[in-house]
């Protein structure tokens, strides 16, 4: 009789252990499912990706739109979800003390939706220094989000860095009236041809003092520190080789702003100037 009781007790103990194991396994499986669900919900598909538009990258898409803005760098944008109100924008910046702020200057391209099925390749100029291009779009909460394109000098990669769009009020000129007559400068220079040294000086004056009638967004923003770092003659020769008009101060100033090489210490130069 004792053997029977002991046997029954053993069965109850084993059954209880098995039930505990089943219960533990069920909890673990449920937790695993919850973790999987959480990982799915926290990884948003509504994210914009950026890369160089190489043949290897473009091979993943069935089709894409091609847009020429300027320059010769082909950049592709896409999303695994659906992005609404996608804009390719020009970026401006402002410095207050040691703080940088970026803002949208101009919309260069707009598309209603961006997705994996509807990517876009944009040919443009990407700055290796101060960010000059970016994107914006409306997220799932209806908020407008802004990103500037960042270039890495380490591996030549591109990334999107989010910023708060903070357009400044129009800046009144604080540089005084020095050389203000250069605001009326044109390619004729009163019919007298300038030598290159005079032309470069006129260009510098135009960039620093000759844009008083323009808003901040319209003007070409330079500092003396930046101009001192640029080999203007080298850029001027490239400007002429590209078909630029000699002695056209405004045209060359625009070309210089877009094409001048920027030193790696550009941020420190700007902060030292304010």
Tab-separated table of C-alpha atoms in Angstrom:
chain	number	residue	atom	x	y	z
A	1	UNK	CA	0.000	0.000	0.000
A	2	UNK	CA	2.857	2.359	0.835
A	3	UNK	CA	4.417	1.669	-2.564
A	4	UNK	CA	1.173	2.639	-4.295
A	5	UNK	CA	0.931	5.920	-2.313
A	6	UNK	CA	4.568	6.772	-3.026
A	7	UNK	CA	4.043	6.031	-6.737
A	8	UNK	CA	0.971	8.281	-6.872
A	9	UNK	CA	2.804	11.079	-5.077
A	10	UNK	CA	5.650	10.789	-7.563
A	11	UNK	CA	3.202	11.068	-10.458
A	12	UNK	CA	1.714	14.237	-8.935
A	13	UNK	CA	5.180	15.756	-8.471
A	14	UNK	CA	6.212	14.936	-12.059
A	15	UNK	CA	2.934	16.254	-13.411
A	16	UNK	CA	3.358	19.440	-11.393
A	17	UNK	CA	6.892	19.919	-12.723
A	18	UNK	CA	5.716	19.353	-16.280
A	19	UNK	CA	2.906	21.862	-15.805
A	20	UNK	CA	5.408	24.385	-14.493
A	21	UNK	CA	7.647	23.772	-17.499
A	22	UNK	CA	4.685	24.174	-19.864
A	23	UNK	CA	3.679	27.343	-18.066
A	24	UNK	CA	7.227	28.704	-18.208
A	25	UNK	CA	7.536	27.817	-21.876
A	26	UNK	CA	4.221	29.535	-22.644
A	27	UNK	CA	5.372	32.698	-20.858
A	28	UNK	CA	8.684	32.674	-22.712
A	29	UNK	CA	6.930	32.182	-26.041
A	30	UNK	CA	4.500	34.996	-25.265
A	31	UNK	CA	7.353	37.321	-24.263
A	32	UNK	CA	9.192	36.449	-27.471
A	33	UNK	CA	6.102	37.287	-29.503
A	34	UNK	CA	5.690	40.573	-27.668
A	35	UNK	CA	9.331	41.439	-28.287
A	36	UNK	CA	8.859	40.657	-31.972
A	37	UNK	CA	5.768	42.846	-32.085
A	38	UNK	CA	7.598	45.652	-30.332
A	39	UNK	CA	10.554	45.437	-32.688
A	40	UNK	CA	8.159	45.659	-35.598
A	41	UNK	CA	6.349	48.695	-34.278
A	42	UNK	CA	9.429	50.603	-33.131
A	43	UNK	CA	11.238	50.209	-36.462
A	44	UNK	CA	9.425	52.719	-38.610
A	45	UNK	CA	9.274	52.104	-42.336
A	46	UNK	CA	8.509	55.796	-42.830
A	47	UNK	CA	12.157	56.778	-43.046
A	48	UNK	CA	14.018	58.318	-45.969
A	49	UNK	CA	17.221	56.634	-47.125
A	50	UNK	CA	19.987	58.248	-49.154
A	51	UNK	CA	22.873	56.856	-51.198
A	52	UNK	CA	24.929	57.476	-54.284
A	53	UNK	CA	22.979	56.398	-57.372
A	54	UNK	CA	25.365	53.639	-58.443
A	55	UNK	CA	24.280	50.815	-60.749
A	56	UNK	CA	24.377	48.419	-57.801
A	57	UNK	CA	22.064	50.583	-55.686
A	58	UNK	CA	19.660	51.381	-58.528
A	59	UNK	CA	19.345	47.674	-59.383
A	60	UNK	CA	17.084	47.209	-56.337
A	61	UNK	CA	14.386	49.441	-57.865
A	62	UNK	CA	12.050	48.555	-60.721
A	63	UNK	CA	11.938	52.197	-61.810
A	64	UNK	CA	12.817	55.668	-60.578
A	65	UNK	CA	12.503	59.330	-61.501
A	66	UNK	CA	15.554	61.344	-62.536
A	67	UNK	CA	15.732	65.059	-61.754
A	68	UNK	CA	18.510	67.483	-62.699
A	69	UNK	CA	19.004	70.306	-60.214
A	70	UNK	CA	22.640	71.276	-60.726
A	71	UNK	CA	26.077	69.709	-60.496
A	72	UNK	CA	27.027	66.181	-61.457
A	73	UNK	CA	26.520	64.071	-58.312
A	74	UNK	CA	23.679	61.553	-58.653
A	75	UNK	CA	21.937	60.910	-55.329
A	76	UNK	CA	19.023	58.513	-54.827
A	77	UNK	CA	16.307	58.849	-52.174
A	78	UNK	CA	13.757	56.192	-51.235
A	79	UNK	CA	11.657	54.877	-48.376
A	80	UNK	CA	10.441	51.420	-47.413
A	81	UNK	CA	7.131	52.984	-46.443
A	82	UNK	CA	5.338	55.925	-48.022
A	83	UNK	CA	6.640	59.442	-47.465
A	84	UNK	CA	4.271	62.321	-48.157
A	85	UNK	CA	5.143	65.787	-49.486
A	86	UNK	CA	8.792	65.001	-50.164
A	87	UNK	CA	10.843	68.120	-50.938
A	88	UNK	CA	14.457	68.523	-52.014
A	89	UNK	CA	15.577	71.855	-50.600
A	90	UNK	CA	18.396	74.360	-50.498
A	91	UNK	CA	19.801	74.882	-46.998
A	92	UNK	CA	20.834	78.165	-45.417
A	93	UNK	CA	22.456	78.727	-42.053
A	94	UNK	CA	22.828	81.355	-39.352
A	95	UNK	CA	25.299	81.665	-36.486
A	96	UNK	CA	24.590	83.219	-33.097
A	97	UNK	CA	27.537	83.048	-30.747
A	98	UNK	CA	28.656	79.420	-30.877
A	99	UNK	CA	25.267	78.106	-32.046
A	100	UNK	CA	24.503	77.060	-35.600
A	101	UNK	CA	20.979	77.013	-36.987
A	102	UNK	CA	19.886	75.765	-40.396
A	103	UNK	CA	16.803	76.625	-42.387
A	104	UNK	CA	15.073	75.970	-45.685
A	105	UNK	CA	15.958	78.635	-48.225
A	106	UNK	CA	14.252	77.292	-51.324
A	107	UNK	CA	12.313	74.244	-52.531
A	108	UNK	CA	14.221	72.829	-55.510
A	109	UNK	CA	12.015	69.797	-56.194
A	110	UNK	CA	8.710	68.421	-54.907
A	111	UNK	CA	6.995	65.045	-55.226
A	112	UNK	CA	3.715	63.981	-53.578
A	113	UNK	CA	4.939	60.561	-52.390
A	114	UNK	CA	8.301	58.842	-52.048
A	115	UNK	CA	8.465	55.068	-51.604
A	116	UNK	CA	10.337	51.910	-52.549
A	117	UNK	CA	8.228	51.790	-55.712
A	118	UNK	CA	8.704	55.495	-56.402
A	119	UNK	CA	12.313	56.535	-55.596
A	120	UNK	CA	13.934	59.626	-57.043
A	121	UNK	CA	17.454	60.240	-58.373
A	122	UNK	CA	18.584	63.860	-58.075
A	123	UNK	CA	21.654	65.266	-59.799
A	124	UNK	CA	23.031	68.073	-57.688
A	125	UNK	CA	26.012	69.553	-55.824
A	126	UNK	CA	26.716	68.197	-52.337
A	127	UNK	CA	28.921	70.406	-50.198
A	128	UNK	CA	31.813	68.791	-48.350
A	129	UNK	CA	31.711	71.574	-45.780
A	130	UNK	CA	28.716	73.707	-44.884
A	131	UNK	CA	25.497	71.768	-45.645
A	132	UNK	CA	23.858	73.207	-48.742
A	133	UNK	CA	21.186	70.654	-49.658
A	134	UNK	CA	18.563	68.751	-47.714
A	135	UNK	CA	15.066	67.317	-47.674
A	136	UNK	CA	11.797	67.771	-45.859
A	137	UNK	CA	8.615	65.709	-45.666
A	138	UNK	CA	5.437	65.277	-43.647
A	139	UNK	CA	5.623	62.432	-41.139
A	140	UNK	CA	2.803	60.135	-39.999
A	141	UNK	CA	1.813	62.666	-37.307
A	142	UNK	CA	1.417	65.459	-39.835
A	143	UNK	CA	4.599	67.202	-38.700
A	144	UNK	CA	7.040	68.705	-41.178
A	145	UNK	CA	10.548	67.292	-40.655
A	146	UNK	CA	13.793	68.683	-42.046
A	147	UNK	CA	17.161	67.019	-42.746
A	148	UNK	CA	20.373	68.312	-44.259
A	149	UNK	CA	22.686	66.085	-46.283
A	150	UNK	CA	25.938	65.394	-44.461
A	151	UNK	CA	29.061	64.148	-46.225
A	152	UNK	CA	31.627	62.056	-44.342
A	153	UNK	CA	35.276	62.735	-45.054
A	154	UNK	CA	36.123	59.377	-43.485
A	155	UNK	CA	34.402	57.007	-45.911
A	156	UNK	CA	32.799	59.403	-48.450
A	157	UNK	CA	29.334	58.304	-47.316
A	158	UNK	CA	26.174	60.401	-47.217
A	159	UNK	CA	23.677	60.656	-44.382
A	160	UNK	CA	20.635	62.703	-43.407
A	161	UNK	CA	20.900	64.796	-40.233
A	162	UNK	CA	17.677	66.210	-38.797
A	163	UNK	CA	17.492	69.895	-37.906
A	164	UNK	CA	14.899	72.348	-36.668
A	165	UNK	CA	13.888	74.701	-39.447
A	166	UNK	CA	14.467	78.164	-38.018
A	167	UNK	CA	14.428	80.850	-40.751
A	168	UNK	CA	15.972	84.093	-39.514
A	169	UNK	CA	14.401	87.487	-39.845
A	170	UNK	CA	15.801	89.454	-42.748
A	171	UNK	CA	19.165	90.729	-41.644
A	172	UNK	CA	19.744	94.445	-41.942
A	173	UNK	CA	23.212	95.307	-43.165
A	174	UNK	CA	25.563	96.060	-40.305
A	175	UNK	CA	28.691	96.396	-42.395
A	176	UNK	CA	28.233	100.134	-42.939
A	177	UNK	CA	28.468	101.974	-46.186
A	178	UNK	CA	32.039	100.972	-46.991
A	179	UNK	CA	32.346	100.121	-50.652
A	180	UNK	CA	28.566	100.254	-50.991
A	181	UNK	CA	28.919	101.463	-54.576
A	182	UNK	CA	29.868	97.899	-55.534
A	183	UNK	CA	26.200	96.967	-55.190
A	184	UNK	CA	25.722	98.620	-58.560
A	185	UNK	CA	28.679	96.742	-60.073
A	186	UNK	CA	28.087	95.052	-63.396
A	187	UNK	CA	30.198	93.275	-65.978
A	188	UNK	CA	30.909	96.493	-67.869
A	189	UNK	CA	32.693	98.268	-64.975
A	190	UNK	CA	32.006	101.576	-66.780
A	191	UNK	CA	33.594	100.210	-69.937
A	192	UNK	CA	37.069	99.884	-68.359
A	193	UNK	CA	38.580	96.403	-68.281
A	194	UNK	CA	39.954	95.394	-64.892
A	195	UNK	CA	43.079	93.409	-64.311
A	196	UNK	CA	42.623	90.203	-62.311
A	197	UNK	CA	43.829	91.711	-59.032
A	198	UNK	CA	41.282	94.524	-59.292
A	199	UNK	CA	38.589	92.072	-60.347
A	200	UNK	CA	39.221	89.819	-57.347
A	201	UNK	CA	39.078	92.835	-55.039
A	202	UNK	CA	35.769	93.914	-56.585
A	203	UNK	CA	34.419	90.390	-56.121
A	204	UNK	CA	35.411	90.369	-52.453
A	205	UNK	CA	33.797	93.769	-51.923
A	206	UNK	CA	30.620	92.581	-53.597
A	207	UNK	CA	30.446	89.458	-51.425
A	208	UNK	CA	31.137	91.323	-48.184
A	209	UNK	CA	29.443	94.699	-48.709
A	210	UNK	CA	27.653	94.882	-52.038
A	211	UNK	CA	24.388	93.044	-51.388
A	212	UNK	CA	22.592	95.517	-49.150
A	213	UNK	CA	19.377	95.437	-51.141
A	214	UNK	CA	18.999	91.667	-50.918
A	215	UNK	CA	17.336	89.584	-48.228
A	216	UNK	CA	19.413	87.093	-46.262
A	217	UNK	CA	17.987	84.215	-48.287
A	218	UNK	CA	18.833	85.950	-51.579
A	219	UNK	CA	22.343	87.072	-50.700
A	220	UNK	CA	25.637	85.191	-51.039
A	221	UNK	CA	26.845	84.829	-47.461
A	222	UNK	CA	30.601	85.029	-46.890
A	223	UNK	CA	32.996	86.198	-44.194
A	224	UNK	CA	36.470	87.678	-44.559
A	225	UNK	CA	37.896	84.594	-42.836
A	226	UNK	CA	36.409	82.339	-45.506
A	227	UNK	CA	37.592	84.514	-48.375
A	228	UNK	CA	41.134	84.506	-47.021
A	229	UNK	CA	41.138	80.700	-47.154
A	230	UNK	CA	40.141	80.508	-50.833
A	231	UNK	CA	42.526	80.572	-53.794
A	232	UNK	CA	40.319	82.917	-55.830
A	233	UNK	CA	42.607	82.862	-58.863
A	234	UNK	CA	42.398	79.063	-59.082
A	235	UNK	CA	38.592	79.157	-58.917
A	236	UNK	CA	38.515	82.023	-61.448
A	237	UNK	CA	40.494	79.991	-64.001
A	238	UNK	CA	38.004	77.131	-63.596
A	239	UNK	CA	35.181	79.657	-63.980
A	240	UNK	CA	36.618	80.911	-67.287
A	241	UNK	CA	37.252	77.344	-68.490
A	242	UNK	CA	33.606	76.537	-67.771
A	243	UNK	CA	32.479	79.400	-70.024
A	244	UNK	CA	32.212	82.153	-67.417
A	245	UNK	CA	32.214	85.784	-68.547
A	246	UNK	CA	35.403	87.672	-67.679
A	247	UNK	CA	34.975	90.725	-65.404
A	248	UNK	CA	31.371	89.758	-64.523
A	249	UNK	CA	31.570	90.225	-60.768
A	250	UNK	CA	28.102	88.980	-59.880
A	251	UNK	CA	28.351	85.881	-62.085
A	252	UNK	CA	31.772	84.981	-60.708
A	253	UNK	CA	30.626	85.628	-57.128
A	254	UNK	CA	27.819	83.112	-57.608
A	255	UNK	CA	30.204	80.588	-59.175
A	256	UNK	CA	32.705	81.096	-56.337
A	257	UNK	CA	30.007	80.521	-53.715
A	258	UNK	CA	28.981	77.203	-55.264
A	259	UNK	CA	32.395	75.886	-56.229
A	260	UNK	CA	35.001	77.190	-53.822
A	261	UNK	CA	36.719	74.373	-51.899
A	262	UNK	CA	35.882	74.514	-48.201
A	263	UNK	CA	38.495	73.751	-45.570
A	264	UNK	CA	37.770	71.100	-42.974
A	265	UNK	CA	37.787	73.805	-40.267
A	266	UNK	CA	34.863	75.704	-41.814
A	267	UNK	CA	32.784	75.577	-38.608
A	268	UNK	CA	35.585	77.022	-36.498
A	269	UNK	CA	36.115	79.783	-39.074
A	270	UNK	CA	32.469	80.817	-38.920
A	271	UNK	CA	32.377	80.807	-35.127
A	272	UNK	CA	35.554	82.897	-34.971
A	273	UNK	CA	33.931	85.471	-37.231
A	274	UNK	CA	30.984	86.217	-34.943
